XYZ file of N, CA, C and O in Angstrom:
852
model
N 25.734 -1.550 -45.925
C 26.149 -0.374 -45.170
C 26.377 -0.780 -43.713
O 25.534 -1.401 -43.096
N 27.510 -0.436 -43.206
C 27.794 -0.732 -41.807
C 27.186 0.342 -40.918
O 27.421 1.536 -41.116
N 26.379 -0.121 -39.995
C 25.736 0.809 -39.070
C 26.402 0.744 -37.706
O 26.692 -0.345 -37.194
N 26.645 1.878 -37.134
C 27.233 1.949 -35.798
C 26.151 2.425 -34.837
O 25.623 3.522 -34.991
N 25.747 1.592 -33.906
C 24.693 1.996 -32.970
C 25.111 3.199 -32.130
O 26.274 3.312 -31.735
N 24.169 4.052 -31.909
C 24.429 5.222 -31.059
C 23.900 4.923 -29.664
O 22.713 4.657 -29.493
N 24.777 4.937 -28.712
C 24.413 4.633 -27.330
C 24.550 5.898 -26.493
O 25.602 6.535 -26.477
N 23.476 6.250 -25.843
C 23.488 7.453 -25.026
C 24.478 7.324 -23.873
O 24.602 6.264 -23.247
N 25.191 8.412 -23.619
C 26.112 8.426 -22.488
C 25.359 8.406 -21.158
O 25.942 8.117 -20.112
N 24.063 8.719 -21.216
C 23.244 8.740 -20.000
C 22.472 7.438 -19.797
O 21.612 7.359 -18.923
N 22.759 6.435 -20.625
C 22.048 5.164 -20.527
C 22.262 4.537 -19.155
O 23.390 4.426 -18.676
N 21.154 4.144 -18.525
C 21.230 3.559 -17.190
C 20.893 2.079 -17.230
O 20.208 1.605 -18.135
N 21.362 1.361 -16.236
C 21.047 -0.055 -16.109
C 19.572 -0.219 -15.777
O 19.019 0.510 -14.951
N 18.912 -1.183 -16.413
C 17.500 -1.420 -16.146
C 17.306 -1.892 -14.712
O 18.156 -2.578 -14.151
N 16.201 -1.509 -14.149
C 15.879 -1.893 -12.770
C 15.800 -3.420 -12.705
O 14.969 -4.046 -13.358
N 16.685 -4.059 -11.931
C 16.699 -5.529 -11.869
C 15.403 -6.128 -11.334
O 15.125 -7.311 -11.530
N 14.567 -5.301 -10.686
C 13.318 -5.816 -10.126
C 12.362 -6.304 -11.212
O 11.501 -7.146 -10.949
N 12.485 -5.792 -12.446
C 11.546 -6.192 -13.499
C 11.794 -7.623 -13.948
O 10.945 -8.224 -14.619
N 12.933 -8.190 -13.609
C 13.248 -9.559 -14.006
C 12.901 -10.572 -12.918
O 13.054 -11.781 -13.131
N 12.422 -10.096 -11.778
C 12.078 -11.003 -10.689
C 10.656 -11.507 -10.860
O 9.819 -10.870 -11.482
N 10.398 -12.673 -10.279
C 9.048 -13.239 -10.357
C 8.161 -12.734 -9.217
O 6.941 -12.826 -9.303
N 8.774 -12.210 -8.141
C 7.974 -11.693 -7.031
C 7.667 -10.222 -7.267
O 8.030 -9.645 -8.293
N 6.976 -9.598 -6.324
C 6.589 -8.206 -6.451
C 7.815 -7.299 -6.542
O 8.862 -7.572 -5.954
N 7.651 -6.196 -7.291
C 8.761 -5.269 -7.471
C 9.036 -4.433 -6.232
O 10.100 -3.834 -6.105
N 8.062 -4.358 -5.313
C 8.244 -3.594 -4.079
C 8.561 -2.132 -4.382
O 9.606 -1.595 -4.008
N 7.638 -1.482 -5.073
C 7.861 -0.099 -5.495
C 7.153 0.911 -4.593
O 7.047 2.085 -4.936
N 6.656 0.482 -3.439
C 5.865 1.399 -2.628
C 6.658 2.649 -2.235
O 6.109 3.753 -2.198
N 7.956 2.492 -1.943
C 8.749 3.661 -1.579
C 8.903 4.607 -2.766
O 8.943 5.831 -2.606
N 8.986 4.031 -3.974
C 9.087 4.859 -5.171
C 7.808 5.659 -5.383
O 7.829 6.811 -5.795
N 6.665 5.018 -5.136
C 5.374 5.656 -5.403
C 5.005 6.659 -4.324
O 4.500 7.742 -4.618
N 5.241 6.312 -3.068
C 4.733 7.116 -1.968
C 5.806 7.907 -1.225
O 5.502 8.783 -0.456
N 7.088 7.595 -1.472
C 8.142 8.240 -0.718
C 8.203 7.682 0.703
O 7.443 6.797 1.079
N 9.110 8.185 1.498
C 9.219 7.715 2.866
C 8.203 8.451 3.732
O 7.668 9.493 3.356
N 7.956 7.908 4.909
C 7.032 8.573 5.825
C 7.592 9.908 6.300
O 6.847 10.775 6.742
N 8.917 10.081 6.167
C 9.527 11.355 6.534
C 9.010 12.498 5.661
O 9.015 13.650 6.067
N 8.598 12.153 4.433
C 8.068 13.171 3.522
C 6.610 13.489 3.804
O 6.032 14.373 3.154
N 6.008 12.792 4.765
C 4.562 12.879 4.959
C 4.168 13.456 6.310
O 3.034 13.321 6.719
N 5.090 14.075 7.012
C 4.705 14.603 8.310
C 5.210 16.031 8.516
O 6.156 16.479 7.875
N 4.509 16.732 9.378
C 4.953 18.038 9.864
C 4.954 17.961 11.388
O 3.987 17.512 12.001
N 6.040 18.408 11.996
C 6.179 18.355 13.446
C 6.201 19.767 14.012
O 6.983 20.608 13.580
N 5.306 20.029 14.980
C 5.298 21.297 15.710
C 6.029 21.065 17.031
O 5.451 20.546 17.986
N 7.299 21.474 17.058
C 8.119 21.196 18.235
C 7.587 21.910 19.472
O 7.596 21.348 20.573
N 7.114 23.146 19.294
C 6.645 23.926 20.439
C 5.516 23.220 21.177
O 5.439 23.255 22.407
N 4.639 22.572 20.413
C 3.484 21.902 21.016
C 3.652 20.389 21.072
O 2.769 19.693 21.576
N 4.762 19.893 20.542
C 5.047 18.453 20.523
C 3.880 17.666 19.915
O 3.332 16.740 20.518
N 3.491 18.095 18.714
C 2.407 17.426 17.998
C 2.858 17.170 16.566
O 3.534 18.004 15.955
N 2.523 16.006 16.051
C 2.946 15.628 14.711
C 1.725 15.338 13.836
O 0.807 14.633 14.248
N 1.706 15.929 12.642
C 0.646 15.703 11.661
C 1.179 14.752 10.601
O 2.210 15.018 9.985
N 0.470 13.644 10.367
C 0.917 12.623 9.421
C -0.103 12.468 8.297
O -1.287 12.244 8.547
N 0.356 12.569 7.061
C -0.479 12.488 5.866
C -0.321 11.113 5.204
O 0.762 10.754 4.750
N -1.408 10.304 5.189
C -1.342 8.963 4.602
C -2.163 8.847 3.322
O -2.436 7.737 2.868
N -2.545 9.989 2.744
C -3.318 9.953 1.503
C -2.533 9.224 0.404
O -1.372 9.504 0.154
N -3.189 8.244 -0.243
C -2.572 7.529 -1.348
C -1.777 6.293 -0.956
O -1.327 5.541 -1.817
N -1.608 6.060 0.344
C -0.856 4.880 0.793
C -1.766 3.660 0.802
O -2.904 3.716 1.268
N -1.267 2.542 0.281
C -2.011 1.282 0.276
C -1.205 0.208 0.993
O -0.028 0.009 0.691
N -1.829 -0.455 1.947
C -1.203 -1.577 2.648
C -1.727 -2.856 1.999
O -2.903 -3.198 2.139
N -0.842 -3.564 1.299
C -1.272 -4.702 0.494
C -0.574 -6.003 0.866
O -0.789 -7.037 0.241
N 0.296 -5.951 1.887
C 1.020 -7.161 2.287
C 1.542 -6.982 3.706
O 1.545 -5.866 4.253
N 2.016 -8.066 4.291
C 2.612 -7.980 5.619
C 3.902 -7.171 5.573
O 4.267 -6.508 6.551
N 4.596 -7.216 4.438
C 5.798 -6.399 4.282
C 5.447 -4.911 4.354
O 6.203 -4.105 4.902
N 4.291 -4.550 3.788
C 3.851 -3.157 3.849
C 3.609 -2.727 5.294
O 3.914 -1.594 5.680
N 3.029 -3.623 6.091
C 2.777 -3.319 7.500
C 4.100 -3.094 8.228
O 4.239 -2.150 9.011
N 5.086 -3.960 7.939
C 6.405 -3.793 8.566
C 7.048 -2.477 8.130
O 7.659 -1.773 8.936
N 6.904 -2.153 6.828
C 7.443 -0.891 6.312
C 6.812 0.289 7.045
O 7.507 1.232 7.443
N 5.513 0.227 7.258
C 4.796 1.301 7.937
C 5.281 1.438 9.378
O 5.608 2.541 9.836
N 5.321 0.323 10.105
C 5.714 0.352 11.514
C 7.145 0.859 11.669
O 7.434 1.682 12.550
N 8.050 0.382 10.831
C 9.447 0.812 10.906
C 9.585 2.295 10.591
O 10.374 3.014 11.218
N 8.791 2.758 9.610
C 8.835 4.175 9.255
C 8.357 5.062 10.377
O 8.967 6.101 10.680
N 7.262 4.668 11.027
C 6.728 5.440 12.151
C 7.726 5.461 13.304
O 7.977 6.508 13.924
N 8.295 4.319 13.609
C 9.271 4.247 14.698
C 10.483 5.122 14.408
O 10.999 5.806 15.300
N 10.944 5.099 13.159
C 12.115 5.892 12.772
C 11.852 7.383 12.989
O 12.728 8.124 13.445
N 10.633 7.816 12.668
C 10.274 9.230 12.826
C 10.068 9.591 14.299
O 10.547 10.637 14.772
N 9.358 8.741 15.044
C 8.925 9.116 16.391
C 9.954 8.864 17.491
O 9.966 9.582 18.496
N 10.790 7.857 17.334
C 11.721 7.498 18.417
C 12.547 8.680 18.923
O 12.594 8.935 20.131
N 13.218 9.428 18.034
C 14.023 10.548 18.556
C 13.181 11.668 19.163
O 13.605 12.317 20.130
N 11.971 11.897 18.631
C 11.108 12.944 19.156
C 10.603 12.590 20.546
O 10.582 13.426 21.456
N 10.190 11.327 20.705
C 9.680 10.871 22.002
C 10.807 10.757 23.024
O 10.627 11.062 24.209
N 11.991 10.340 22.577
C 13.132 10.245 23.480
C 13.497 11.617 24.038
O 13.902 11.754 25.202
N 13.313 12.661 23.219
C 13.680 14.016 23.635
C 12.591 14.695 24.451
O 12.884 15.352 25.464
N 11.317 14.525 24.031
C 10.236 15.315 24.636
C 9.106 14.494 25.245
O 8.094 15.056 25.665
N 9.225 13.173 25.271
C 8.183 12.349 25.865
C 7.095 11.985 24.867
O 7.170 12.343 23.682
N 6.053 11.260 25.315
C 4.965 10.822 24.429
C 4.395 11.977 23.622
O 4.284 13.093 24.111
N 4.010 11.681 22.390
C 3.653 12.727 21.432
C 2.163 12.709 21.104
O 1.516 11.661 21.176
N 1.627 13.879 20.763
C 0.257 13.981 20.243
C 0.325 13.820 18.733
O 1.120 14.489 18.064
N -0.507 12.939 18.193
C -0.459 12.611 16.766
C -1.810 12.873 16.111
O -2.849 12.527 16.670
N -1.783 13.509 14.953
C -2.985 13.711 14.144
C -2.720 13.094 12.784
O -1.758 13.455 12.106
N -3.562 12.126 12.380
C -3.312 11.354 11.157
C -4.455 11.527 10.169
O -5.624 11.403 10.525
N -4.101 11.779 8.912
C -5.088 11.816 7.827
C -5.115 10.448 7.144
O -4.166 10.070 6.455
N -6.208 9.700 7.329
C -6.388 8.407 6.669
C -7.248 8.521 5.415
O -7.562 7.500 4.796
N -7.628 9.733 5.036
C -8.430 9.898 3.824
C -7.587 9.493 2.618
O -6.466 9.953 2.443
N -8.114 8.599 1.770
C -7.361 8.118 0.621
C -6.416 6.973 0.949
O -5.679 6.501 0.092
N -6.426 6.531 2.216
C -5.624 5.379 2.642
C -6.417 4.100 2.401
O -7.633 4.075 2.551
N -5.727 3.019 2.016
C -6.428 1.758 1.760
C -5.618 0.600 2.335
O -4.385 0.659 2.405
N -6.328 -0.439 2.738
C -5.670 -1.634 3.265
C -6.463 -2.862 2.853
O -7.699 -2.834 2.813
N -5.740 -3.920 2.532
C -6.400 -5.165 2.154
C -7.163 -5.726 3.342
O -6.682 -5.704 4.478
N -8.377 -6.190 3.081
C -9.298 -6.593 4.144
C -8.689 -7.591 5.123
O -8.820 -7.452 6.339
N -7.977 -8.588 4.619
C -7.459 -9.634 5.494
C -6.247 -9.184 6.314
O -5.745 -9.940 7.149
N -5.778 -7.950 6.094
C -4.634 -7.434 6.846
C -5.053 -6.465 7.950
O -4.212 -5.984 8.701
N -6.356 -6.199 8.053
C -6.829 -5.178 8.984
C -6.502 -5.515 10.436
O -6.102 -4.637 11.212
N -6.660 -6.774 10.838
C -6.391 -7.156 12.229
C -4.914 -6.984 12.566
O -4.563 -6.449 13.633
N -4.042 -7.422 11.668
C -2.598 -7.301 11.903
C -2.186 -5.834 11.956
O -1.354 -5.437 12.783
N -2.782 -5.023 11.084
C -2.450 -3.603 11.063
C -2.944 -2.915 12.340
O -2.246 -2.080 12.915
N -4.141 -3.292 12.805
C -4.687 -2.724 14.046
C -3.803 -3.054 15.233
O -3.599 -2.216 16.129
N -3.253 -4.264 15.260
C -2.354 -4.663 16.331
C -1.100 -3.794 16.335
O -0.646 -3.332 17.393
N -0.558 -3.542 15.156
C 0.628 -2.691 15.043
C 0.322 -1.279 15.524
O 1.119 -0.661 16.233
N -0.863 -0.763 15.158
C -1.253 0.579 15.599
C -1.345 0.659 17.114
O -0.919 1.650 17.722
N -1.910 -0.383 17.742
C -2.027 -0.388 19.208
C -0.645 -0.414 19.857
O -0.412 0.244 20.883
N 0.280 -1.173 19.283
C 1.642 -1.243 19.822
C 2.347 0.103 19.699
O 3.034 0.547 20.625
N 2.166 0.767 18.547
C 2.780 2.082 18.347
C 2.184 3.105 19.312
O 2.908 3.933 19.874
N 0.866 3.023 19.499
C 0.192 3.966 20.393
C 0.696 3.815 21.820
O 0.959 4.801 22.510
N 0.831 2.569 22.273
C 1.300 2.316 23.634
C 2.748 2.788 23.826
O 3.128 3.243 24.904
N 3.519 2.698 22.781
C 4.951 3.003 22.875
C 5.255 4.489 22.728
O 6.163 5.013 23.394
N 4.479 5.207 21.869
C 4.879 6.564 21.509
C 3.849 7.660 21.778
O 4.214 8.808 21.954
N 2.556 7.338 21.782
C 1.545 8.393 21.721
C 1.080 8.857 23.094
O 0.843 8.051 23.995
N 0.891 10.159 23.209
C 0.169 10.731 24.339
C -1.308 10.758 23.991
O -2.174 10.465 24.824
N -1.605 11.142 22.747
C -2.970 11.102 22.228
C -2.878 10.927 20.722
O -1.839 11.187 20.114
N -3.975 10.467 20.113
C -3.992 10.324 18.663
C -5.391 10.644 18.152
O -6.388 10.220 18.727
N -5.440 11.432 17.079
C -6.683 11.731 16.384
C -6.547 11.195 14.965
O -5.613 11.552 14.253
N -7.477 10.321 14.592
C -7.440 9.735 13.250
C -8.631 10.261 12.456
O -9.768 10.058 12.840
N -8.342 10.923 11.336
C -9.381 11.471 10.482
C -9.468 10.679 9.189
O -8.453 10.256 8.635
N -10.679 10.497 8.712
C -10.871 9.796 7.440
C -12.145 10.297 6.784
O -13.057 10.795 7.446
N -12.211 10.142 5.467
C -13.411 10.538 4.742
C -13.731 12.003 4.934
O -12.855 12.850 4.935
N -15.002 12.325 5.132
C -15.442 13.710 5.208
C -14.869 14.457 6.394
O -14.799 15.675 6.388
N -14.453 13.729 7.430
C -13.941 14.411 8.604
C -12.595 15.071 8.356
O -12.131 15.856 9.160
N -11.954 14.748 7.265
C -10.667 15.381 6.969
C -10.688 16.067 5.611
O -9.675 16.459 5.083
N -11.865 16.171 5.001
C -11.967 16.818 3.691
C -12.211 18.302 3.846
O -12.946 18.717 4.724
N -11.615 19.052 2.981
C -11.930 20.461 2.922
C -13.122 20.641 2.002
O -13.142 20.126 0.895
N -14.115 21.371 2.465
C -15.314 21.559 1.654
C -15.005 22.348 0.382
O -15.635 22.164 -0.648
N -14.029 23.219 0.439
C -13.696 24.093 -0.678
C -13.345 23.299 -1.927
O -12.338 22.614 -2.006
N -14.195 23.356 -2.934
C -13.990 22.704 -4.229
C -13.838 21.200 -4.104
O -13.354 20.548 -5.028
N -14.240 20.637 -2.987
C -14.137 19.195 -2.801
C -12.711 18.701 -2.725
O -12.425 17.531 -2.881
N -11.762 19.626 -2.461
C -10.347 19.247 -2.441
C -9.969 18.517 -1.176
O -10.723 18.466 -0.208
N -8.756 17.972 -1.163
C -8.250 17.254 0.000
C -7.339 18.168 0.803
O -6.617 18.998 0.252
N -7.374 18.047 2.110
C -6.461 18.785 2.957
C -5.104 18.107 2.859
O -4.951 16.949 3.221
N -4.129 18.809 2.349
C -2.814 18.217 2.135
C -1.860 18.615 3.254
O -2.166 19.477 4.086
N -0.696 18.016 3.242
C 0.275 18.250 4.307
C 0.684 19.715 4.366
O 0.943 20.264 5.423
N 0.710 20.399 3.207
C 1.094 21.807 3.189
C 0.080 22.670 3.932
O 0.404 23.759 4.421
N -1.167 22.216 4.014
C -2.221 23.014 4.623
C -2.136 23.063 6.143
O -2.947 23.737 6.789
N -1.175 22.351 6.738
C -1.022 22.437 8.184
C -0.271 23.700 8.577
O -0.066 23.964 9.753
N 0.171 24.492 7.601
C 0.840 25.750 7.878
C -0.134 26.671 8.620
O -1.172 27.059 8.089
N 0.203 27.014 9.862
C -0.708 27.792 10.701
C -1.005 29.161 10.090
O -2.131 29.661 10.173
N -0.014 29.777 9.450
C -0.237 31.088 8.845
C -1.267 30.999 7.726
O -2.145 31.865 7.599
N -1.202 29.935 6.919
C -2.190 29.744 5.851
C -3.575 29.513 6.447
O -4.575 30.044 5.953
N -3.635 28.713 7.498
C -4.918 28.471 8.158
C -5.491 29.772 8.723
O -6.690 30.047 8.594
N -4.622 30.577 9.339
C -5.074 31.841 9.931
C -5.697 32.734 8.862
O -6.769 33.318 9.072
N -5.041 32.836 7.715
C -5.557 33.705 6.648
C -6.885 33.181 6.105
O -7.758 33.965 5.735
N -7.041 31.844 6.044
C -8.306 31.292 5.560
C -9.435 31.520 6.571
O -10.573 31.768 6.197
N -9.110 31.410 7.848
C -10.125 31.591 8.888
C -10.516 33.064 9.034
O -11.652 33.369 9.392
N -9.577 33.966 8.779
C -9.786 35.396 8.988
C -10.616 35.983 7.840
O -10.107 36.653 6.947
N -11.908 35.745 7.887
C -12.794 36.092 6.769
C -12.899 37.597 6.539
O -13.042 38.047 5.401
N -12.828 38.409 7.630
C -12.955 39.857 7.450
C -11.602 40.552 7.314
O -11.531 41.776 7.171
N -10.509 39.763 7.366
C -9.178 40.318 7.131
C -8.688 41.303 8.165
O -7.844 42.156 7.872
N -9.147 41.193 9.416
C -8.751 42.164 10.444
C -7.628 41.642 11.342
O -7.344 42.211 12.397
N -6.974 40.536 10.940
C -5.858 39.952 11.701
C -6.275 39.436 13.068
O -5.452 39.344 13.987
N -7.537 39.098 13.225
C -8.041 38.457 14.431
C -9.093 37.434 14.031
O -9.783 37.609 13.027
N -9.186 36.364 14.829
C -10.174 35.323 14.547
C -11.264 35.379 15.614
O -11.000 35.171 16.801
N -12.475 35.665 15.176
C -13.606 35.674 16.102
C -14.044 34.237 16.377
O -13.655 33.302 15.671
N -14.870 34.065 17.393
C -15.374 32.736 17.701
C -16.219 32.192 16.552
O -16.203 30.987 16.258
N -16.944 33.075 15.879
C -17.754 32.651 14.741
C -16.872 32.222 13.572
O -17.138 31.226 12.905
N -15.779 32.958 13.334
C -14.836 32.581 12.274
C -14.142 31.269 12.609
O -13.907 30.435 11.728
N -13.821 31.081 13.886
C -13.202 29.830 14.320
C -14.153 28.666 14.077
O -13.758 27.627 13.534
N -15.384 28.843 14.468
C -16.390 27.793 14.323
C -16.591 27.434 12.845
O -16.620 26.269 12.473
N -16.708 28.480 12.017
C -16.927 28.254 10.584
C -15.703 27.624 9.929
O -15.822 26.725 9.095
N -14.513 28.077 10.315
C -13.281 27.544 9.731
C -13.039 26.089 10.077
O -12.608 25.302 9.231
N -13.312 25.721 11.333
C -13.111 24.324 11.736
C -14.065 23.403 10.984
O -13.698 22.272 10.634
N -15.270 23.869 10.724
C -16.206 23.062 9.963
C -15.785 22.970 8.501
O -15.798 21.900 7.894
N -15.383 24.102 7.921
C -15.038 24.143 6.498
C -13.761 23.376 6.196
O -13.696 22.629 5.219
N -12.744 23.549 7.022
C -11.451 22.932 6.746
C -11.311 21.523 7.304
O -10.598 20.701 6.733
N -11.967 21.244 8.444
C -11.773 19.955 9.103
C -13.051 19.159 9.301
O -13.006 18.043 9.795
N -14.189 19.737 8.961
C -15.483 19.102 9.237
C -15.628 18.771 10.720
O -16.193 17.742 11.102
N -15.119 19.648 11.554
C -15.272 19.513 13.005
C -16.273 20.555 13.469
O -16.069 21.765 13.289
N -17.369 20.104 14.062
C -18.398 21.020 14.557
C -18.108 21.348 16.015
O -18.152 20.473 16.888
N -17.794 22.620 16.277
C -17.546 23.049 17.646
C -18.876 23.269 18.353
O -19.715 24.054 17.896
N -19.044 22.585 19.471
C -20.269 22.733 20.243
C -20.227 24.032 21.047
O -19.154 24.604 21.280
N -21.391 24.475 21.474
C -21.499 25.749 22.185
C -20.611 25.782 23.427
O -19.916 26.764 23.684
N -20.599 24.697 24.193
C -19.797 24.690 25.419
C -18.303 24.706 25.112
O -17.505 25.227 25.902
N -17.902 24.156 23.941
C -16.494 24.214 23.558
C -16.084 25.642 23.227
O -15.001 26.100 23.607
N -16.960 26.356 22.499
C -16.691 27.751 22.155
C -16.596 28.600 23.414
O -15.702 29.448 23.556
N -17.498 28.371 24.371
C -17.475 29.120 25.626
C -16.194 28.848 26.401
O -15.604 29.761 27.003
N -15.764 27.599 26.388
C -14.539 27.238 27.101
C -13.328 27.957 26.506
O -12.459 28.454 27.229
N -13.284 28.019 25.168
C -12.189 28.717 24.487
C -12.243 30.207 24.801
O -11.221 30.838 25.104
N -13.449 30.796 24.749
C -13.613 32.222 25.028
C -13.189 32.552 26.453
O -12.512 33.559 26.707
N -13.577 31.711 27.409
C -13.197 31.940 28.805
C -11.693 31.839 29.007
O -11.096 32.608 29.766
N -11.078 30.898 28.306
C -9.637 30.680 28.474
C -8.825 31.842 27.922
O -7.817 32.242 28.506
N -9.269 32.396 26.789
C -8.473 33.432 26.136
C -9.051 34.838 26.312
O -8.435 35.807 25.863
N -10.196 34.943 26.988
C -10.758 36.268 27.225
C -11.090 36.514 28.680
O -11.575 37.582 29.042
N -10.844 35.509 29.532
C -11.148 35.661 30.947
C -12.486 35.036 31.299
O -13.357 34.861 30.451
N -12.651 34.686 32.572
C -13.878 34.053 33.048
C -15.081 34.943 32.748
O -15.061 36.147 32.984
N -16.127 34.323 32.193
C -17.323 35.076 31.864
C -17.251 35.767 30.524
O -18.163 36.508 30.148
N -16.165 35.535 29.794
C -16.023 36.159 28.482
C -17.083 35.619 27.531
O -17.593 34.515 27.692
N -17.404 36.402 26.558
C -18.432 36.016 25.602
C -17.803 35.651 24.270
O -16.583 35.653 24.100
N -18.667 35.348 23.297
C -18.189 34.972 21.971
C -17.542 36.137 21.234
O -17.060 35.986 20.119
N -17.537 37.345 21.853
C -16.900 38.517 21.236
C -15.377 38.445 21.328
O -14.675 39.266 20.743
N -14.843 37.449 22.040
C -13.393 37.290 22.170
C -12.765 37.064 20.790
O -13.300 36.336 19.954
N -11.610 37.702 20.551
C -10.877 37.544 19.295
C -9.526 36.903 19.580
O -8.900 37.171 20.616
N -9.059 36.070 18.672
C -7.793 35.363 18.821
C -6.733 35.955 17.898
O -6.985 36.133 16.693
N -5.541 36.250 18.465
C -4.430 36.639 17.610
C -3.763 35.374 17.076
O -4.239 34.249 17.325
N -2.672 35.513 16.336
C -2.053 34.350 15.698
C -1.571 33.303 16.707
O -1.758 32.108 16.500
N -0.936 33.741 17.783
C -0.420 32.795 18.773
C -1.559 32.029 19.444
O -1.492 30.798 19.604
N -2.605 32.760 19.830
C -3.744 32.114 20.472
C -4.462 31.188 19.498
O -4.896 30.092 19.864
N -4.575 31.623 18.244
C -5.228 30.803 17.220
C -4.504 29.473 17.043
O -5.136 28.410 16.977
N -3.180 29.519 16.969
C -2.413 28.284 16.801
C -2.656 27.338 17.976
O -2.884 26.141 17.783
N -2.636 27.872 19.184
C -2.866 27.036 20.362
C -4.257 26.420 20.340
O -4.430 25.233 20.647
N -5.255 27.229 19.969
C -6.639 26.743 19.959
C -6.831 25.642 18.928
O -7.460 24.611 19.214
N -6.298 25.824 17.710
C -6.443 24.804 16.666
C -5.818 23.493 17.108
O -6.411 22.417 16.956
N -4.620 23.561 17.672
C -3.954 22.341 18.126
C -4.726 21.686 19.268
O -4.831 20.456 19.332
N -5.272 22.494 20.162
C -6.075 21.947 21.265
C -7.307 21.223 20.733
O -7.660 20.139 21.211
N -7.963 21.827 19.747
C -9.173 21.215 19.173
C -8.831 19.899 18.507
O -9.547 18.894 18.663
N -7.731 19.870 17.745
C -7.369 18.659 17.021
C -6.940 17.531 17.967
O -7.069 16.364 17.637
N -6.439 17.914 19.136
C -6.024 16.905 20.118
C -7.181 16.476 21.023
O -7.075 15.474 21.717
N -8.250 17.258 21.006
C -9.395 16.994 21.891
C -10.138 15.743 21.432
O -10.560 15.642 20.295
N -10.302 14.786 22.314
C -11.002 13.543 21.969
C -12.509 13.678 22.099
O -13.257 12.732 21.846
N -13.002 14.841 22.494
C -14.449 15.015 22.703
C -15.216 14.819 21.410
O -14.808 15.283 20.359
């Protein structure tokens, strides 16, 4: 019996990388570009970068990282000056012998582009809720506002702010920090009874995340 093979019209050419003896270099396939991992707040000129799941395993990976960061930041810094950066390193990994080279690249990027940088890792960037991870989508200020607003009155009290920062970011606001926020948004001598609307809440959260204290 003569058999006629059936070949799908959608048949694609096999990835030529599988025939090479060197690494397939699939990091972009697995993790996407760094453009998919950031949210930029133009009004405040602050960028949130999510590095969960990224592994630096070679010098090529370091170059890929540096080039990706430069590609994202160059036009922003050229337009608005040095930028405030908040980075999630939770779930990020790097080969031990590459740490010095990677640190050097970070220092060069910081000198070239950053006004300030906050690097979070481990518990400092974990959300306590169900042990989940804070993802890039969670930087949505409206979502944060609704989570912080425990009594649903469309205002954030100092106690709700304090509890929310601990729950979502594992950042403990000290008493003098709370007083400083209350004085700024409620007037000199204001007490913890001060309430924040959405605009004030967004400013306060960004200020806290940029604060090196």
